[in-house]
Amino acid sequence: MKAGVRIIDRYIGRELFTSMGLGLGFFTFVLLTRPLLKLIELVVTKHVPLASVAWLFLFILPPLLVFTTPMALLLAVIATYGRLAADQELTALKAAGCRLYRLSLPAFGVGIVATAITAASSIYAVPWAAQAFRDLVFVLTRTQATIGIEERVFNEDFHGLILYANRLDNANGVMEGVFVVDTRDEQNPRTITARRGRVAPDDRQNTVVLE
């Protein structure tokens, strides 16, 4: 009987892990769609090295796993036990003497694994990835200062700033026809215009400044 229960546990557990893996891949891909397009744009228009883009892609993954892992677990439990019920396998197992709480143990086991993945991502992977992402972006800006700016587009990727440049020289980070809306101080918003501007890295504060 114990051997039979172990076989049932492996059977349900294997299906749970398969469904969870598929769900994890699907949900992560959906959430990655927009960042992936941005990364492809860096390669095509900004000529950022493919290796650097691959590292940026890796650093984006840990925060997404915090959300997609629980979603994939829920999908796996619903899909697995739903299929078992639809194929009358649950009925057959209960008729053979397997209690419902015993059949739910594989789901608890997979849930523990999902909890461990989520906790590790939240506690260790997310802070590491965020710092590594910032460091790599700063390194890239040293060689290509306007990496996050598009010509003749209102760029809103900067916190509290909207930046527009009529012309853009990616090689040296020089912009012409600059228009900036600064709303970092909500009580006193500012509008700045300039014939020329330059984006340059600040080594002391490990940031990028607009001159």
PDB file of C-alpha atoms in Angstrom:
ATOM      1  CA  MET A   1       0.000   0.000   0.000  1.00  0.00           C
ATOM      2  CA  LYS A   2       2.834   2.375   0.887  1.00  0.00           C
ATOM      3  CA  ALA A   3       4.548   1.655  -2.428  1.00  0.00           C
ATOM      4  CA  GLY A   4       1.295   2.411  -4.230  1.00  0.00           C
ATOM      5  CA  VAL A   5       0.884   5.705  -2.349  1.00  0.00           C
ATOM      6  CA  ARG A   6       4.429   6.729  -3.288  1.00  0.00           C
ATOM      7  CA  ILE A   7       3.671   5.997  -6.938  1.00  0.00           C
ATOM      8  CA  ILE A   8       0.542   8.153  -6.706  1.00  0.00           C
ATOM      9  CA  ASP A   9       2.526  10.957  -5.031  1.00  0.00           C
ATOM     10  CA  ARG A  10       5.137  10.853  -7.800  1.00  0.00           C
ATOM     11  CA  TYR A  11       2.426  10.784 -10.460  1.00  0.00           C
ATOM     12  CA  ILE A  12       0.584  13.818  -9.066  1.00  0.00           C
ATOM     13  CA  GLY A  13       3.803  15.625  -8.151  1.00  0.00           C
ATOM     14  CA  ARG A  14       5.252  15.180 -11.639  1.00  0.00           C
ATOM     15  CA  GLU A  15       2.121  16.631 -13.207  1.00  0.00           C
ATOM     16  CA  LEU A  16       2.114  19.512 -10.737  1.00  0.00           C
ATOM     17  CA  PHE A  17       5.740  20.399 -11.484  1.00  0.00           C
ATOM     18  CA  THR A  18       5.135  20.150 -15.237  1.00  0.00           C
ATOM     19  CA  SER A  19       2.114  22.447 -15.082  1.00  0.00           C
ATOM     20  CA  MET A  20       3.914  24.831 -12.769  1.00  0.00           C
ATOM     21  CA  GLY A  21       6.932  25.000 -15.082  1.00  0.00           C
ATOM     22  CA  LEU A  22       4.740  25.764 -18.081  1.00  0.00           C
ATOM     23  CA  GLY A  23       2.787  28.376 -16.123  1.00  0.00           C
ATOM     24  CA  LEU A  24       5.974  29.962 -14.807  1.00  0.00           C
ATOM     25  CA  GLY A  25       7.360  30.237 -18.316  1.00  0.00           C
ATOM     26  CA  PHE A  26       4.119  31.664 -19.702  1.00  0.00           C
ATOM     27  CA  PHE A  27       3.514  34.263 -16.976  1.00  0.00           C
ATOM     28  CA  THR A  28       7.153  35.354 -16.956  1.00  0.00           C
ATOM     29  CA  PHE A  29       7.130  35.741 -20.747  1.00  0.00           C
ATOM     30  CA  VAL A  30       3.977  37.872 -20.589  1.00  0.00           C
ATOM     31  CA  LEU A  31       5.486  40.205 -17.984  1.00  0.00           C
ATOM     32  CA  LEU A  32       8.770  40.310 -19.910  1.00  0.00           C
ATOM     33  CA  THR A  33       7.192  41.417 -23.176  1.00  0.00           C
ATOM     34  CA  ARG A  34       7.594  45.158 -22.650  1.00  0.00           C
ATOM     35  CA  PRO A  35      11.098  45.037 -21.081  1.00  0.00           C
ATOM     36  CA  LEU A  36      12.188  42.625 -23.816  1.00  0.00           C
ATOM     37  CA  LEU A  37      11.141  45.093 -26.513  1.00  0.00           C
ATOM     38  CA  LYS A  38      13.144  47.790 -24.726  1.00  0.00           C
ATOM     39  CA  LEU A  39      16.218  45.541 -24.622  1.00  0.00           C
ATOM     40  CA  ILE A  40      15.884  44.697 -28.306  1.00  0.00           C
ATOM     41  CA  GLU A  41      15.649  48.415 -29.023  1.00  0.00           C
ATOM     42  CA  LEU A  42      18.925  48.982 -27.147  1.00  0.00           C
ATOM     43  CA  VAL A  43      20.650  46.488 -29.424  1.00  0.00           C
ATOM     44  CA  VAL A  44      19.126  47.788 -32.658  1.00  0.00           C
ATOM     45  CA  THR A  45      19.121  51.572 -32.151  1.00  0.00           C
ATOM     46  CA  LYS A  46      21.700  52.188 -29.421  1.00  0.00           C
ATOM     47  CA  HIS A  47      24.156  49.465 -30.492  1.00  0.00           C
ATOM     48  CA  VAL A  48      24.542  48.189 -26.935  1.00  0.00           C
ATOM     49  CA  PRO A  49      26.613  44.958 -26.835  1.00  0.00           C
ATOM     50  CA  LEU A  50      24.490  41.827 -26.867  1.00  0.00           C
ATOM     51  CA  ALA A  51      26.303  40.449 -23.819  1.00  0.00           C
ATOM     52  CA  SER A  52      25.343  43.524 -21.769  1.00  0.00           C
ATOM     53  CA  VAL A  53      21.733  43.234 -22.864  1.00  0.00           C
ATOM     54  CA  ALA A  54      21.755  39.555 -21.858  1.00  0.00           C
ATOM     55  CA  TRP A  55      22.944  40.533 -18.365  1.00  0.00           C
ATOM     56  CA  LEU A  56      20.236  43.212 -18.132  1.00  0.00           C
ATOM     57  CA  PHE A  57      17.697  40.555 -19.094  1.00  0.00           C
ATOM     58  CA  LEU A  58      19.011  38.297 -16.318  1.00  0.00           C
ATOM     59  CA  PHE A  59      18.783  41.088 -13.738  1.00  0.00           C
ATOM     60  CA  ILE A  60      15.129  41.732 -14.648  1.00  0.00           C
ATOM     61  CA  LEU A  61      14.051  38.150 -13.925  1.00  0.00           C
ATOM     62  CA  PRO A  62      14.237  37.903 -10.063  1.00  0.00           C
ATOM     63  CA  PRO A  63      11.605  40.613  -9.346  1.00  0.00           C
ATOM     64  CA  LEU A  64       9.256  38.936 -11.816  1.00  0.00           C
ATOM     65  CA  LEU A  65       9.655  35.515 -10.161  1.00  0.00           C
ATOM     66  CA  VAL A  66       8.232  36.957  -6.940  1.00  0.00           C
ATOM     67  CA  PHE A  67       4.921  37.456  -8.761  1.00  0.00           C
ATOM     68  CA  THR A  68       4.920  34.659 -11.331  1.00  0.00           C
ATOM     69  CA  THR A  69       5.839  31.767  -9.004  1.00  0.00           C
ATOM     70  CA  PRO A  70       2.642  31.969  -6.866  1.00  0.00           C
ATOM     71  CA  MET A  71       0.586  32.465 -10.023  1.00  0.00           C
ATOM     72  CA  ALA A  72       2.163  29.391 -11.610  1.00  0.00           C
ATOM     73  CA  LEU A  73       1.533  27.351  -8.440  1.00  0.00           C
ATOM     74  CA  LEU A  74      -2.160  28.278  -8.432  1.00  0.00           C
ATOM     75  CA  LEU A  75      -2.443  27.384 -12.111  1.00  0.00           C
ATOM     76  CA  ALA A  76      -0.680  24.047 -11.545  1.00  0.00           C
ATOM     77  CA  VAL A  77      -2.990  23.014  -8.681  1.00  0.00           C
ATOM     78  CA  ILE A  78      -6.139  23.965 -10.577  1.00  0.00           C
ATOM     79  CA  ALA A  79      -4.996  22.313 -13.820  1.00  0.00           C
ATOM     80  CA  THR A  80      -3.710  19.108 -12.214  1.00  0.00           C
ATOM     81  CA  TYR A  81      -6.582  18.342  -9.864  1.00  0.00           C
ATOM     82  CA  GLY A  82      -9.076  19.605 -12.416  1.00  0.00           C
ATOM     83  CA  ARG A  83      -7.789  17.090 -14.951  1.00  0.00           C
ATOM     84  CA  LEU A  84      -7.753  14.291 -12.378  1.00  0.00           C
ATOM     85  CA  ALA A  85     -11.373  15.067 -11.541  1.00  0.00           C
ATOM     86  CA  ALA A  86     -12.414  15.356 -15.194  1.00  0.00           C
ATOM     87  CA  ASP A  87     -10.837  11.958 -16.027  1.00  0.00           C
ATOM     88  CA  GLN A  88     -12.499  10.373 -12.952  1.00  0.00           C
ATOM     89  CA  GLU A  89      -9.068   9.514 -11.550  1.00  0.00           C
ATOM     90  CA  LEU A  90      -9.858  11.189  -8.240  1.00  0.00           C
ATOM     91  CA  THR A  91     -13.013   9.083  -7.979  1.00  0.00           C
ATOM     92  CA  ALA A  92     -11.035   5.915  -8.709  1.00  0.00           C
ATOM     93  CA  LEU A  93      -8.360   6.798  -6.149  1.00  0.00           C
ATOM     94  CA  LYS A  94     -10.947   7.554  -3.460  1.00  0.00           C
ATOM     95  CA  ALA A  95     -12.682   4.271  -4.260  1.00  0.00           C
ATOM     96  CA  ALA A  96      -9.313   2.524  -3.803  1.00  0.00           C
ATOM     97  CA  GLY A  97      -9.066   3.933  -0.272  1.00  0.00           C
ATOM     98  CA  CYS A  98      -7.017   7.105  -0.804  1.00  0.00           C
ATOM     99  CA  ARG A  99      -8.374   9.948   1.285  1.00  0.00           C
ATOM    100  CA  LEU A 100      -8.702  13.410  -0.167  1.00  0.00           C
ATOM    101  CA  TYR A 101      -6.296  15.002   2.326  1.00  0.00           C
ATOM    102  CA  ARG A 102      -3.698  12.362   1.399  1.00  0.00           C
ATOM    103  CA  LEU A 103      -4.066  13.175  -2.286  1.00  0.00           C
ATOM    104  CA  SER A 104      -3.469  16.864  -1.520  1.00  0.00           C
ATOM    105  CA  LEU A 105      -0.022  16.249   0.044  1.00  0.00           C
ATOM    106  CA  PRO A 106       1.853  16.537  -3.305  1.00  0.00           C
ATOM    107  CA  ALA A 107       0.321  19.990  -3.747  1.00  0.00           C
ATOM    108  CA  PHE A 108       1.610  21.006  -0.310  1.00  0.00           C
ATOM    109  CA  GLY A 109       5.062  19.707  -1.270  1.00  0.00           C
ATOM    110  CA  VAL A 110       5.107  21.711  -4.483  1.00  0.00           C
ATOM    111  CA  GLY A 111       3.785  24.697  -2.523  1.00  0.00           C
ATOM    112  CA  ILE A 112       6.773  24.480  -0.158  1.00  0.00           C
ATOM    113  CA  VAL A 113       9.129  24.506  -3.148  1.00  0.00           C
ATOM    114  CA  ALA A 114       7.313  27.524  -4.628  1.00  0.00           C
ATOM    115  CA  THR A 115       7.472  29.315  -1.267  1.00  0.00           C
ATOM    116  CA  ALA A 116      11.215  28.672  -1.062  1.00  0.00           C
ATOM    117  CA  ILE A 117      11.736  30.049  -4.577  1.00  0.00           C
ATOM    118  CA  THR A 118       9.666  33.153  -3.819  1.00  0.00           C
ATOM    119  CA  ALA A 119      11.386  33.774  -0.474  1.00  0.00           C
ATOM    120  CA  ALA A 120      14.868  33.340  -1.963  1.00  0.00           C
ATOM    121  CA  SER A 121      13.977  35.695  -4.806  1.00  0.00           C
ATOM    122  CA  SER A 122      12.588  38.335  -2.429  1.00  0.00           C
ATOM    123  CA  ILE A 123      15.345  38.207   0.188  1.00  0.00           C
ATOM    124  CA  TYR A 124      18.478  37.560  -1.864  1.00  0.00           C
ATOM    125  CA  ALA A 125      17.967  37.677  -5.636  1.00  0.00           C
ATOM    126  CA  VAL A 126      15.923  40.890  -5.932  1.00  0.00           C
ATOM    127  CA  PRO A 127      18.344  43.183  -3.984  1.00  0.00           C
ATOM    128  CA  TRP A 128      21.334  41.658  -5.783  1.00  0.00           C
ATOM    129  CA  ALA A 129      19.703  42.030  -9.207  1.00  0.00           C
ATOM    130  CA  ALA A 130      18.636  45.631  -8.521  1.00  0.00           C
ATOM    131  CA  GLN A 131      22.146  46.682  -7.496  1.00  0.00           C
ATOM    132  CA  ALA A 132      23.756  44.798 -10.367  1.00  0.00           C
ATOM    133  CA  PHE A 133      21.288  46.378 -12.810  1.00  0.00           C
ATOM    134  CA  ARG A 134      22.121  49.893 -11.588  1.00  0.00           C
ATOM    135  CA  ASP A 135      25.865  49.215 -11.749  1.00  0.00           C
ATOM    136  CA  LEU A 136      25.676  47.863 -15.301  1.00  0.00           C
ATOM    137  CA  VAL A 137      23.499  50.741 -16.496  1.00  0.00           C
ATOM    138  CA  PHE A 138      26.004  53.193 -15.006  1.00  0.00           C
ATOM    139  CA  VAL A 139      28.870  51.417 -16.777  1.00  0.00           C
ATOM    140  CA  LEU A 140      26.969  51.590 -20.063  1.00  0.00           C
ATOM    141  CA  THR A 141      26.296  55.309 -19.617  1.00  0.00           C
ATOM    142  CA  ARG A 142      30.012  55.949 -19.327  1.00  0.00           C
ATOM    143  CA  THR A 143      30.429  54.841 -22.923  1.00  0.00           C
ATOM    144  CA  GLN A 144      26.990  55.806 -24.247  1.00  0.00           C
ATOM    145  CA  ALA A 145      25.479  58.496 -22.069  1.00  0.00           C
ATOM    146  CA  THR A 146      22.166  58.851 -23.931  1.00  0.00           C
ATOM    147  CA  ILE A 147      21.318  55.152 -23.743  1.00  0.00           C
ATOM    148  CA  GLY A 148      17.868  55.784 -22.233  1.00  0.00           C
ATOM    149  CA  ILE A 149      16.910  58.798 -24.349  1.00  0.00           C
ATOM    150  CA  GLU A 150      15.104  58.805 -27.690  1.00  0.00           C
ATOM    151  CA  GLU A 151      15.339  61.620 -30.208  1.00  0.00           C
ATOM    152  CA  ARG A 152      12.172  63.739 -30.750  1.00  0.00           C
ATOM    153  CA  VAL A 153      10.268  61.743 -28.142  1.00  0.00           C
ATOM    154  CA  PHE A 154       9.038  62.877 -24.726  1.00  0.00           C
ATOM    155  CA  ASN A 155      11.106  60.600 -22.473  1.00  0.00           C
ATOM    156  CA  GLU A 156       9.356  59.908 -19.172  1.00  0.00           C
ATOM    157  CA  ASP A 157      11.647  57.149 -17.870  1.00  0.00           C
ATOM    158  CA  PHE A 158      13.359  59.536 -15.448  1.00  0.00           C
ATOM    159  CA  HIS A 159      11.733  59.960 -12.040  1.00  0.00           C
ATOM    160  CA  GLY A 160       9.987  63.331 -11.897  1.00  0.00           C
ATOM    161  CA  LEU A 161      11.420  64.495 -15.245  1.00  0.00           C
ATOM    162  CA  ILE A 162      10.117  64.679 -18.794  1.00  0.00           C
ATOM    163  CA  LEU A 163      12.935  65.164 -21.295  1.00  0.00           C
ATOM    164  CA  TYR A 164      12.685  66.087 -24.965  1.00  0.00           C
ATOM    165  CA  ALA A 165      15.626  66.489 -27.357  1.00  0.00           C
ATOM    166  CA  ASN A 166      15.196  67.653 -30.929  1.00  0.00           C
ATOM    167  CA  ARG A 167      18.554  66.223 -31.969  1.00  0.00           C
ATOM    168  CA  LEU A 168      20.702  63.633 -30.251  1.00  0.00           C
ATOM    169  CA  ASP A 169      24.340  62.652 -30.627  1.00  0.00           C
ATOM    170  CA  ASN A 170      24.716  59.209 -29.058  1.00  0.00           C
ATOM    171  CA  ALA A 171      28.479  59.228 -29.424  1.00  0.00           C
ATOM    172  CA  ASN A 172      29.206  62.045 -26.963  1.00  0.00           C
ATOM    173  CA  GLY A 173      25.847  62.450 -25.193  1.00  0.00           C
ATOM    174  CA  VAL A 174      25.174  65.937 -26.597  1.00  0.00           C
ATOM    175  CA  MET A 175      21.569  67.018 -27.237  1.00  0.00           C
ATOM    176  CA  GLU A 176      20.240  70.005 -29.166  1.00  0.00           C
ATOM    177  CA  GLY A 177      16.883  71.715 -28.679  1.00  0.00           C
ATOM    178  CA  VAL A 178      16.392  70.496 -25.113  1.00  0.00           C
ATOM    179  CA  PHE A 179      13.077  70.807 -23.254  1.00  0.00           C
ATOM    180  CA  VAL A 180      12.740  69.571 -19.662  1.00  0.00           C
ATOM    181  CA  VAL A 181       9.748  69.508 -17.304  1.00  0.00           C
ATOM    182  CA  ASP A 182      10.880  69.016 -13.701  1.00  0.00           C
ATOM    183  CA  THR A 183       8.069  67.922 -11.349  1.00  0.00           C
ATOM    184  CA  ARG A 184      10.210  66.487  -8.556  1.00  0.00           C
ATOM    185  CA  ASP A 185       9.004  69.374  -6.389  1.00  0.00           C
ATOM    186  CA  GLU A 186       5.234  69.173  -6.893  1.00  0.00           C
ATOM    187  CA  GLN A 187       4.709  72.567  -5.285  1.00  0.00           C
ATOM    188  CA  ASN A 188       7.158  74.320  -7.633  1.00  0.00           C
ATOM    189  CA  PRO A 189       7.340  72.551 -11.008  1.00  0.00           C
ATOM    190  CA  ARG A 190       9.910  73.951 -13.421  1.00  0.00           C
ATOM    191  CA  THR A 191      10.209  74.115 -17.187  1.00  0.00           C
ATOM    192  CA  ILE A 192      13.721  74.309 -18.633  1.00  0.00           C
ATOM    193  CA  THR A 193      14.712  74.982 -22.225  1.00  0.00           C
ATOM    194  CA  ALA A 194      18.207  75.052 -23.673  1.00  0.00           C
ATOM    195  CA  ARG A 195      19.896  75.090 -27.043  1.00  0.00           C
ATOM    196  CA  ARG A 196      22.276  72.355 -25.985  1.00  0.00           C
ATOM    197  CA  GLY A 197      22.517  69.832 -23.184  1.00  0.00           C
ATOM    198  CA  ARG A 198      24.727  66.947 -22.205  1.00  0.00           C
ATOM    199  CA  VAL A 199      24.228  63.741 -20.253  1.00  0.00           C
ATOM    200  CA  ALA A 200      27.284  62.700 -18.283  1.00  0.00           C
ATOM    201  CA  PRO A 201      28.069  60.140 -15.552  1.00  0.00           C
ATOM    202  CA  ASP A 202      28.934  61.385 -12.060  1.00  0.00           C
ATOM    203  CA  ASP A 203      31.591  59.009 -10.708  1.00  0.00           C
ATOM    204  CA  ARG A 204      31.415  60.375  -7.174  1.00  0.00           C
ATOM    205  CA  GLN A 205      27.697  59.669  -6.685  1.00  0.00           C
ATOM    206  CA  ASN A 206      27.471  56.817  -9.190  1.00  0.00           C
ATOM    207  CA  THR A 207      24.656  58.609 -11.028  1.00  0.00           C
ATOM    208  CA  VAL A 208      23.991  60.276 -14.357  1.00  0.00           C
ATOM    209  CA  VAL A 209      23.580  64.077 -14.464  1.00  0.00           C
ATOM    210  CA  LEU A 210      22.064  66.408 -17.057  1.00  0.00           C
ATOM    211  CA  GLU A 211      24.048  69.554 -17.771  1.00  0.00           C
TER     212      GLU A 211
END
